mmCIF file of C-alpha atoms and ligand atoms in Angstrom:
data_model
loop_
_atom_site.group_PDB
_atom_site.id
_atom_site.type_symbol
_atom_site.label_atom_id
_atom_site.label_comp_id
_atom_site.label_asym_id
_atom_site.label_seq_id
_atom_site.Cartn_x
_atom_site.Cartn_y
_atom_site.Cartn_z
ATOM 1 C CA UNK V 1 27.095 -19.719 9.371
ATOM 2 C CA UNK V 2 28.643 -20.676 6.024
ATOM 3 C CA UNK V 3 32.082 -20.902 7.630
ATOM 4 C CA UNK V 4 30.856 -23.057 10.495
ATOM 5 C CA UNK V 5 29.391 -25.524 8.053
ATOM 6 C CA UNK V 6 32.776 -26.047 6.472
ATOM 7 C CA UNK V 7 33.580 -26.320 2.823
ATOM 8 C CA UNK V 8 30.376 -27.956 1.699
ATOM 9 C CA UNK V 9 28.249 -25.454 3.574
ATOM 10 C CA UNK V 10 30.231 -22.678 1.966
ATOM 11 C CA UNK V 11 29.770 -24.110 -1.499
ATOM 12 C CA UNK V 12 26.067 -24.537 -0.985
ATOM 13 C CA UNK V 13 25.801 -20.967 0.268
ATOM 14 C CA UNK V 14 27.583 -19.691 -2.833
ATOM 15 C CA UNK V 15 25.406 -21.678 -5.203
ATOM 16 C CA UNK V 16 22.295 -20.391 -3.465
ATOM 17 C CA UNK V 17 23.597 -16.831 -3.686
ATOM 18 C CA UNK V 18 24.430 -17.241 -7.364
ATOM 19 C CA UNK V 19 20.959 -18.536 -8.008
ATOM 20 C CA UNK V 20 19.434 -15.576 -6.197
ATOM 21 C CA UNK V 21 21.519 -12.941 -7.912
ATOM 22 C CA UNK V 22 20.791 -14.510 -11.298
ATOM 23 C CA UNK V 23 17.077 -14.226 -10.530
ATOM 24 C CA UNK V 24 17.498 -10.594 -9.478
ATOM 25 C CA UNK V 25 19.371 -9.772 -12.710
ATOM 26 C CA UNK V 26 16.708 -11.574 -14.715
ATOM 27 C CA UNK V 27 13.921 -9.585 -13.043
ATOM 28 C CA UNK V 28 15.823 -6.297 -13.395
ATOM 29 C CA UNK V 29 16.260 -6.787 -17.101
ATOM 30 C CA UNK V 30 12.667 -7.981 -17.576
ATOM 31 C CA UNK V 31 11.375 -5.020 -15.564
ATOM 32 C CA UNK V 32 13.159 -2.621 -17.930
ATOM 33 C CA UNK V 33 10.672 -3.596 -20.634
ATOM 34 C CA UNK V 34 7.647 -4.191 -18.438
ATOM 35 C CA UNK V 35 6.275 -0.646 -18.668
ATOM 36 C CA UNK V 36 6.668 -0.361 -22.447
ATOM 37 C CA UNK V 37 5.132 -3.772 -22.980
ATOM 38 C CA UNK V 38 2.174 -3.024 -20.715
ATOM 39 C CA UNK V 39 2.934 -5.944 -18.432
ATOM 40 C CA UNK V 40 2.148 -3.938 -15.298
ATOM 41 C CA UNK V 41 -1.337 -3.208 -14.064
ATOM 42 C CA UNK V 42 -2.964 -2.054 -10.865
ATOM 43 C CA UNK V 43 -5.401 -3.862 -8.633
ATOM 44 C CA UNK V 44 -7.536 -1.944 -6.169
ATOM 45 C CA UNK V 45 -8.508 -3.181 -2.719
ATOM 46 C CA UNK V 46 -11.625 -1.661 -1.147
ATOM 47 C CA UNK V 47 -11.375 0.116 2.207
ATOM 48 C CA UNK V 48 -14.600 0.157 4.187
ATOM 49 C CA UNK V 49 -15.792 1.996 7.302
ATOM 50 C CA UNK V 50 -15.804 -0.236 10.393
ATOM 51 C CA UNK V 51 -19.620 -0.514 10.334
ATOM 52 C CA UNK V 52 -19.343 -1.812 6.776
ATOM 53 C CA UNK V 53 -21.641 0.883 5.427
ATOM 54 C CA UNK V 54 -19.289 3.240 3.631
ATOM 55 C CA UNK V 55 -16.776 2.547 0.887
ATOM 56 C CA UNK V 56 -14.098 4.984 2.048
ATOM 57 C CA UNK V 57 -11.289 4.264 -0.355
ATOM 58 C CA UNK V 58 -9.113 1.956 -2.399
ATOM 59 C CA UNK V 59 -5.472 0.954 -2.159
ATOM 60 C CA UNK V 60 -3.637 0.625 -5.484
ATOM 61 C CA UNK V 61 -1.481 -2.513 -5.544
ATOM 62 C CA UNK V 62 0.909 -3.206 -8.387
ATOM 63 C CA UNK V 63 0.729 -6.423 -10.415
ATOM 64 C CA UNK V 64 3.199 -7.791 -12.947
ATOM 65 C CA UNK V 65 2.542 -10.594 -15.399
ATOM 66 C CA UNK V 66 5.548 -11.440 -17.557
ATOM 67 C CA UNK V 67 4.844 -13.379 -20.788
ATOM 68 C CA UNK V 68 7.394 -16.103 -19.925
ATOM 69 C CA UNK V 69 8.013 -15.778 -16.194
ATOM 70 C CA UNK V 70 4.308 -15.557 -15.366
ATOM 71 C CA UNK V 71 2.869 -13.692 -12.396
ATOM 72 C CA UNK V 72 5.577 -12.181 -10.210
ATOM 73 C CA UNK V 73 4.616 -11.088 -6.702
ATOM 74 C CA UNK V 74 5.226 -7.469 -5.654
ATOM 75 C CA UNK V 75 6.840 -8.918 -2.531
ATOM 76 C CA UNK V 76 9.547 -10.199 -4.907
ATOM 77 C CA UNK V 77 9.837 -7.526 -7.608
ATOM 78 C CA UNK V 78 9.333 -4.340 -5.567
ATOM 79 C CA UNK V 79 12.560 -4.986 -3.602
ATOM 80 C CA UNK V 80 14.349 -5.684 -6.910
ATOM 81 C CA UNK V 81 13.053 -2.411 -8.369
ATOM 82 C CA UNK V 82 14.104 -0.640 -5.176
ATOM 83 C CA UNK V 83 17.601 -2.109 -5.403
ATOM 84 C CA UNK V 84 18.075 -1.117 -9.043
ATOM 85 C CA UNK V 85 16.527 2.332 -8.841
ATOM 86 C CA UNK V 86 13.759 1.314 -11.273
ATOM 87 C CA UNK V 87 11.239 1.977 -8.511
ATOM 88 C CA UNK V 88 11.355 5.687 -9.384
ATOM 89 C CA UNK V 89 9.995 5.124 -12.878
ATOM 90 C CA UNK V 90 7.656 2.317 -11.841
ATOM 91 C CA UNK V 91 6.401 4.318 -8.858
ATOM 92 C CA UNK V 92 5.678 7.331 -11.038
ATOM 93 C CA UNK V 93 3.635 5.125 -13.351
ATOM 94 C CA UNK V 94 1.695 3.753 -10.356
ATOM 95 C CA UNK V 95 0.984 7.253 -9.025
ATOM 96 C CA UNK V 96 -0.225 8.586 -12.393
ATOM 97 C CA UNK V 97 -2.328 5.533 -13.193
ATOM 98 C CA UNK V 98 -3.954 5.401 -9.763
ATOM 99 C CA UNK V 99 -4.734 9.131 -9.796
ATOM 100 C CA UNK V 100 -6.184 8.921 -13.317
ATOM 101 C CA UNK V 101 -8.365 5.974 -12.286
ATOM 102 C CA UNK V 102 -9.645 7.706 -9.153
ATOM 103 C CA UNK V 103 -10.513 10.851 -11.113
ATOM 104 C CA UNK V 104 -12.497 8.717 -13.556
ATOM 105 C CA UNK V 105 -14.376 7.069 -10.701
ATOM 106 C CA UNK V 106 -15.230 10.425 -9.139
ATOM 107 C CA UNK V 107 -16.645 11.530 -12.490
ATOM 108 C CA UNK V 108 -18.778 8.379 -12.502
ATOM 109 C CA UNK V 109 -20.369 9.333 -9.194
ATOM 110 C CA UNK V 110 -18.242 7.550 -6.615
ATOM 111 C CA UNK V 111 -18.360 9.106 -3.123
ATOM 112 C CA UNK V 112 -16.446 12.419 -3.418
ATOM 113 C CA UNK V 113 -14.687 11.762 -0.089
ATOM 114 C CA UNK V 114 -13.272 8.467 -1.350
ATOM 115 C CA UNK V 115 -9.479 8.236 -1.315
ATOM 116 C CA UNK V 116 -6.969 6.439 -3.512
ATOM 117 C CA UNK V 117 -4.003 5.166 -1.510
ATOM 118 C CA UNK V 118 -0.638 4.683 -3.240
ATOM 119 C CA UNK V 119 2.415 2.994 -1.692
ATOM 120 C CA UNK V 120 5.650 4.991 -1.744
ATOM 121 C CA UNK V 121 9.105 3.425 -1.441
ATOM 122 C CA UNK V 122 11.970 5.023 0.430
ATOM 123 C CA UNK V 123 13.762 6.022 -2.795
ATOM 124 C CA UNK V 124 10.625 7.776 -4.065
ATOM 125 C CA UNK V 125 10.121 9.546 -0.786
ATOM 126 C CA UNK V 126 13.748 10.731 -0.655
ATOM 127 C CA UNK V 127 13.782 11.846 -4.282
ATOM 128 C CA UNK V 128 14.022 15.653 -4.453
ATOM 129 C CA UNK V 129 11.397 15.733 -7.230
ATOM 130 C CA UNK V 130 8.647 13.983 -5.249
ATOM 131 C CA UNK V 131 6.614 17.035 -4.289
ATOM 132 C CA UNK V 132 6.742 18.440 -7.849
ATOM 133 C CA UNK V 133 5.756 15.048 -9.204
ATOM 134 C CA UNK V 134 2.686 14.945 -6.956
ATOM 135 C CA UNK V 135 1.744 18.493 -7.978
ATOM 136 C CA UNK V 136 2.161 17.517 -11.628
ATOM 137 C CA UNK V 137 0.067 14.352 -11.296
ATOM 138 C CA UNK V 138 -2.752 16.223 -9.542
ATOM 139 C CA UNK V 139 -2.726 18.920 -12.224
ATOM 140 C CA UNK V 140 -2.554 16.499 -15.104
ATOM 141 C CA UNK V 141 -5.344 14.252 -13.843
ATOM 142 C CA UNK V 142 -7.528 16.894 -12.175
ATOM 143 C CA UNK V 143 -7.802 14.704 -9.071
ATOM 144 C CA UNK V 144 -8.580 16.751 -5.929
ATOM 145 C CA UNK V 145 -5.597 16.527 -3.556
ATOM 146 C CA UNK V 146 -7.750 15.284 -0.659
ATOM 147 C CA UNK V 147 -8.618 12.177 -2.703
ATOM 148 C CA UNK V 148 -4.980 11.065 -2.885
ATOM 149 C CA UNK V 149 -3.368 9.254 0.051
ATOM 150 C CA UNK V 150 0.332 8.436 0.121
ATOM 151 C CA UNK V 151 1.419 5.439 2.210
ATOM 152 C CA UNK V 152 4.813 5.614 3.893
ATOM 153 C CA UNK V 153 6.404 2.978 6.079
ATOM 154 C CA UNK V 154 8.037 3.473 9.432
ATOM 155 C CA UNK V 155 11.459 2.871 7.851
ATOM 156 C CA UNK V 156 10.774 5.680 5.373
ATOM 157 C CA UNK V 157 9.794 7.908 8.250
ATOM 158 C CA UNK V 158 12.805 7.010 10.390
ATOM 159 C CA UNK V 159 15.509 6.958 7.702
ATOM 160 C CA UNK V 160 16.223 10.647 8.196
ATOM 161 C CA UNK V 161 13.474 11.924 10.475
ATOM 162 C CA UNK V 162 14.173 15.642 10.111
ATOM 163 C CA UNK V 163 14.195 15.463 6.302
ATOM 164 C CA UNK V 164 11.140 13.199 6.303
ATOM 165 C CA UNK V 165 9.173 15.562 8.538
ATOM 166 C CA UNK V 166 9.946 18.408 6.133
ATOM 167 C CA UNK V 167 8.711 16.397 3.123
ATOM 168 C CA UNK V 168 5.566 15.353 4.997
ATOM 169 C CA UNK V 169 4.845 19.029 5.742
ATOM 170 C CA UNK V 170 5.209 19.979 2.075
ATOM 171 C CA UNK V 171 2.938 17.128 1.004
ATOM 172 C CA UNK V 172 0.364 18.029 3.664
ATOM 173 C CA UNK V 173 0.441 21.606 2.416
ATOM 174 C CA UNK V 174 -0.685 20.334 -1.000
ATOM 175 C CA UNK V 175 -3.721 18.817 0.692
ATOM 176 C CA UNK V 176 -2.881 15.170 0.032
ATOM 177 C CA UNK V 177 -3.402 12.646 2.843
ATOM 178 C CA UNK V 178 -0.597 10.626 4.400
ATOM 179 C CA UNK V 179 -0.632 7.308 6.182
ATOM 180 C CA UNK V 180 1.886 4.974 7.775
ATOM 181 C CA UNK V 181 1.666 1.445 6.373
ATOM 182 C CA UNK V 182 2.366 -1.778 8.309
ATOM 183 C CA UNK V 183 2.279 0.233 11.517
ATOM 184 C CA UNK V 184 3.710 -1.556 14.531
ATOM 185 C CA UNK V 185 6.241 -3.654 12.617
ATOM 186 C CA UNK V 186 8.958 -1.003 12.302
ATOM 187 C CA UNK V 187 10.961 1.093 14.654
ATOM 188 C CA UNK V 188 9.393 4.515 14.599
ATOM 189 C CA UNK V 189 9.782 6.589 17.694
ATOM 190 C CA UNK V 190 6.637 7.941 19.264
ATOM 191 C CA UNK V 191 8.104 11.422 19.626
ATOM 192 C CA UNK V 192 8.755 11.603 15.877
ATOM 193 C CA UNK V 193 5.362 10.159 15.151
ATOM 194 C CA UNK V 194 3.832 13.150 16.875
ATOM 195 C CA UNK V 195 5.827 15.536 14.668
ATOM 196 C CA UNK V 196 4.958 13.651 11.522
ATOM 197 C CA UNK V 197 1.344 14.668 11.539
ATOM 198 C CA UNK V 198 0.221 11.947 9.187
ATOM 199 C CA UNK V 199 -3.525 11.484 8.895
ATOM 200 C CA UNK V 200 -3.841 7.754 9.314
ATOM 201 C CA UNK V 201 -2.157 4.671 10.779
ATOM 202 C CA UNK V 202 -2.551 1.356 8.994
ATOM 203 C CA UNK V 203 -2.392 -1.401 11.606
ATOM 204 C CA UNK V 204 -0.301 -4.249 10.240
ATOM 205 C CA UNK V 205 -2.099 -7.474 9.428
ATOM 206 C CA UNK V 206 0.206 -9.462 11.713
ATOM 207 C CA UNK V 207 -1.602 -7.943 14.726
ATOM 208 C CA UNK V 208 -5.035 -8.548 13.213
ATOM 209 C CA UNK V 209 -4.574 -12.187 12.298
ATOM 210 C CA UNK V 210 -4.845 -13.623 15.829
ATOM 211 C CA UNK V 211 -6.684 -10.752 17.469
ATOM 212 C CA UNK V 212 -9.483 -13.031 18.675
ATOM 213 C CA UNK V 213 -7.099 -15.521 20.318
ATOM 214 C CA UNK V 214 -4.031 -13.574 21.326
ATOM 215 C CA UNK V 215 -4.345 -11.182 24.247
ATOM 216 C CA UNK V 216 -1.009 -9.584 23.439
ATOM 217 C CA UNK V 217 -2.024 -8.707 19.874
ATOM 218 C CA UNK V 218 -5.254 -7.314 21.268
ATOM 219 C CA UNK V 219 -3.299 -5.151 23.715
ATOM 220 C CA UNK V 220 -1.005 -3.888 20.958
ATOM 221 C CA UNK V 221 -3.958 -2.953 18.768
ATOM 222 C CA UNK V 222 -5.662 -1.243 21.700
ATOM 223 C CA UNK V 223 -2.486 0.752 22.402
ATOM 224 C CA UNK V 224 -2.122 1.795 18.749
ATOM 225 C CA UNK V 225 -5.768 2.867 18.604
ATOM 226 C CA UNK V 226 -5.457 4.828 21.840
ATOM 227 C CA UNK V 227 -2.354 6.601 20.638
ATOM 228 C CA UNK V 228 -3.855 7.367 17.216
ATOM 229 C CA UNK V 229 -6.966 8.794 18.767
ATOM 230 C CA UNK V 230 -5.057 11.021 21.170
ATOM 231 C CA UNK V 231 -2.882 12.274 18.299
ATOM 232 C CA UNK V 232 -5.988 12.886 16.177
ATOM 233 C CA UNK V 233 -5.168 10.220 13.586
ATOM 234 C CA UNK V 234 -7.543 7.855 11.817
ATOM 235 C CA UNK V 235 -6.935 4.113 11.897
ATOM 236 C CA UNK V 236 -7.417 1.312 9.394
ATOM 237 C CA UNK V 237 -6.772 -2.372 10.061
ATOM 238 C CA UNK V 238 -5.168 -4.400 7.270
ATOM 239 C CA UNK V 239 -5.700 -8.068 6.511
ATOM 240 C CA UNK V 240 -9.153 -8.382 8.078
ATOM 241 C CA UNK V 241 -10.435 -11.768 6.957
ATOM 242 C CA UNK V 242 -13.250 -12.671 9.366
ATOM 243 C CA UNK V 243 -16.328 -11.048 10.855
ATOM 244 C CA UNK V 244 -14.999 -11.930 14.322
ATOM 245 C CA UNK V 245 -11.847 -9.881 13.657
ATOM 246 C CA UNK V 246 -13.945 -6.987 12.382
ATOM 247 C CA UNK V 247 -16.216 -7.135 15.456
ATOM 248 C CA UNK V 248 -13.242 -7.065 17.808
ATOM 249 C CA UNK V 249 -11.704 -4.134 15.921
ATOM 250 C CA UNK V 250 -15.004 -2.272 16.144
ATOM 251 C CA UNK V 251 -15.194 -2.943 19.871
ATOM 252 C CA UNK V 252 -11.658 -1.573 20.272
ATOM 253 C CA UNK V 253 -12.534 1.574 18.280
ATOM 254 C CA UNK V 254 -10.821 1.116 14.912
ATOM 255 C CA UNK V 255 -12.197 3.413 12.176
ATOM 256 C CA UNK V 256 -11.825 1.432 8.948
ATOM 257 C CA UNK V 257 -10.944 -2.018 7.628
ATOM 258 C CA UNK V 258 -9.336 -3.510 4.540
ATOM 259 C CA UNK V 259 -9.076 -7.223 3.860
ATOM 260 C CA UNK V 260 -10.445 -10.374 2.286
ATOM 261 C CA UNK V 261 -13.563 -10.144 4.509
ATOM 262 C CA UNK V 262 -14.745 -7.496 2.061
ATOM 263 C CA UNK V 263 -12.575 -8.130 -0.952
ATOM 264 C CA UNK V 264 -9.201 -9.106 -2.361
ATOM 265 C CA UNK V 265 -7.403 -6.488 -4.461
ATOM 266 C CA UNK V 266 -9.416 -6.336 -7.722
ATOM 267 C CA UNK V 267 -8.764 -5.296 -11.320
ATOM 268 C CA UNK V 268 -10.487 -1.980 -12.104
ATOM 269 C CA UNK V 269 -13.594 -3.466 -13.750
ATOM 270 C CA UNK V 270 -14.182 -5.837 -10.832
ATOM 271 C CA UNK V 271 -13.631 -3.038 -8.344
ATOM 272 C CA UNK V 272 -16.368 -1.117 -10.156
ATOM 273 C CA UNK V 273 -18.742 -4.073 -9.805
ATOM 274 C CA UNK V 274 -17.885 -4.310 -6.089
ATOM 275 C CA UNK V 275 -18.471 -0.573 -5.623
ATOM 276 C CA UNK V 276 -21.801 -0.700 -7.450
ATOM 277 C CA UNK V 277 -23.039 -3.585 -5.255
ATOM 278 C CA UNK V 278 -21.715 -1.996 -2.094
ATOM 279 C CA UNK V 279 -23.178 1.449 -2.729
ATOM 280 C CA UNK V 280 -26.532 -0.039 -3.698
ATOM 281 C CA UNK V 281 -26.681 -2.147 -0.539
ATOM 282 C CA UNK V 282 -25.905 0.924 1.527
ATOM 283 C CA UNK V 283 -28.790 2.679 -0.230
ATOM 284 C CA UNK V 284 -26.554 5.348 -1.707
ATOM 285 C CA UNK V 285 -25.876 6.435 -5.265
ATOM 286 C CA UNK V 286 -28.377 4.126 -6.979
ATOM 287 C CA UNK V 287 -26.425 3.816 -10.202
ATOM 288 C CA UNK V 288 -22.810 4.463 -10.982
ATOM 289 C CA UNK V 289 -22.001 5.014 -14.597
ATOM 290 C CA UNK V 290 -19.996 2.179 -16.077
ATOM 291 C CA UNK V 291 -16.588 2.899 -17.552
ATOM 292 C CA UNK V 292 -17.058 3.566 -21.265
ATOM 293 C CA UNK V 293 -15.156 0.831 -23.085
HETATM 294 P P1 C2E K 1 1.006 -3.495 1.642
HETATM 295 O O1 C2E K 1 1.052 -2.115 1.087
HETATM 296 O O2 C2E K 1 1.045 -3.619 3.122
HETATM 297 O O3 C2E K 1 -0.307 -4.130 1.022
HETATM 298 C C1 C2E K 1 -1.131 -5.055 1.690
HETATM 299 C C2 C2E K 1 -0.861 -6.466 1.217
HETATM 300 O O4 C2E K 1 -1.706 -7.366 1.950
HETATM 301 C C3 C2E K 1 -1.205 -6.693 -0.256
HETATM 302 O O5 C2E K 1 -0.282 -7.660 -0.763
HETATM 303 C C4 C2E K 1 -2.616 -7.288 -0.168
HETATM 304 O O6 C2E K 1 -2.961 -8.064 -1.295
HETATM 305 C C5 C2E K 1 -2.509 -8.136 1.070
HETATM 306 N N1 C2E K 1 -3.809 -8.354 1.722
HETATM 307 C C6 C2E K 1 -4.886 -7.539 1.714
HETATM 308 N N2 C2E K 1 -5.895 -8.043 2.454
HETATM 309 C C7 C2E K 1 -5.453 -9.220 2.949
HETATM 310 C C8 C2E K 1 -6.061 -10.225 3.810
HETATM 311 O O7 C2E K 1 -7.204 -10.127 4.254
HETATM 312 N N3 C2E K 1 -5.278 -11.291 4.123
HETATM 313 C C9 C2E K 1 -3.996 -11.422 3.655
HETATM 314 N N4 C2E K 1 -3.310 -12.513 4.012
HETATM 315 N N5 C2E K 1 -3.396 -10.506 2.844
HETATM 316 C C10 C2E K 1 -4.128 -9.412 2.503
HETATM 317 P P2 C2E K 1 0.395 -7.482 -2.193
HETATM 318 O O8 C2E K 1 -0.572 -6.870 -3.156
HETATM 319 O O9 C2E K 1 1.031 -8.788 -2.545
HETATM 320 O O10 C2E K 1 1.536 -6.408 -1.938
HETATM 321 C C11 C2E K 1 2.609 -6.682 -1.079
HETATM 322 C C12 C2E K 1 3.399 -5.447 -0.778
HETATM 323 O O11 C2E K 1 4.081 -4.978 -1.951
HETATM 324 C C13 C2E K 1 2.555 -4.262 -0.311
HETATM 325 O O12 C2E K 1 2.211 -4.389 1.052
HETATM 326 C C14 C2E K 1 3.510 -3.126 -0.585
HETATM 327 O O13 C2E K 1 4.455 -3.020 0.453
HETATM 328 C C15 C2E K 1 4.220 -3.588 -1.846
HETATM 329 N N6 C2E K 1 3.601 -2.927 -3.012
HETATM 330 C C16 C2E K 1 2.540 -3.298 -3.761
HETATM 331 N N7 C2E K 1 2.291 -2.392 -4.744
HETATM 332 C C17 C2E K 1 3.224 -1.413 -4.593
HETATM 333 C C18 C2E K 1 3.517 -0.182 -5.290
HETATM 334 O O14 C2E K 1 2.833 0.233 -6.245
HETATM 335 N N8 C2E K 1 4.586 0.544 -4.852
HETATM 336 C C19 C2E K 1 5.348 0.149 -3.785
HETATM 337 N N9 C2E K 1 6.369 0.917 -3.417
HETATM 338 N N10 C2E K 1 5.090 -0.982 -3.101
HETATM 339 C C20 C2E K 1 4.052 -1.749 -3.496
HETATM 340 MG MG1 MG K 2 0.164 -0.403 1.540
HETATM 341 MG MG1 MG K 3 0.510 -2.932 4.806
HETATM 342 MG MG1 MG K 4 4.019 -3.540 3.172
#
């Protein structure tokens, strides 16, 4: 396209590219100090059973506030960290912090079947030390393996299917749970999906958004749910914002939901307040201990 637009188009393209690569370099160098300077923190988004009665888990989502650059979205800095290799160090921090937090919550009386979901990037998943890292984190934190869920994407799964299937088997053998994030947006093959034996599919929010208006989205969700159920997998819908979407998902047979209808991703203390309210409403665990400060 730059060539077609002639010299001016080409110049503009170059300037835009320079601007972008300068931003990437700026973020890379800022990210190098982010861990040491405690600029990163986790938010936790509640995951709720489709009937709304059970708090089934939380997804850990990374947040970065830089003193000068302000809040930087993970949609921007995760790809930068992936490109520079920093995702390995950052991802390890996320895994340890999320596991430590979940262990603390279990000790405070949260439902023992609750899971903590952590996103894994391709580089983390392909790293030969991943399985040992997970073993180490579970040992160090004392978190039961079945309370940790690792989220892969279809591209992670399909990058090198045979190798990925082997890693999934080793992780499953530890007892951790596995899910496929943003399901339906990638290019995974159904025959591999069967061999993957992950526990859960996360239906991408793009199919949920118009589920009440768009018959095609409804059909896609129905097909995903049918396939998951025949393969013995659980399902969770992402990005559920309205009761009408939740009702439709329940009618179609989805197991769990996550989205603004229940809550945005929350800092730990606010997640605790949410959990306390939710568990009280459901008539369970009358009082969770508060985090000692
Ligand atoms: P994701 O894993 O698919 O996470 C779901 C995203 O949807 C989150 O965006 C969440 O805040 C947002 N969301 C949740 N409910 C709703 C809703 O009802 N409506 C709408 N419109 N959005 C909703 P977030 O936190 O900005 O994260 C974006 C992506 O960045 C994540 O997508 C994930 O791919 C990546 N990411 C975040 N934290 C990590 C991490 O620790 N490691 C890795 N590798 N990736 C991460
Ligand atoms: Mg995710
Ligand atoms: Mg997702
Ligand atoms: Mg995603």
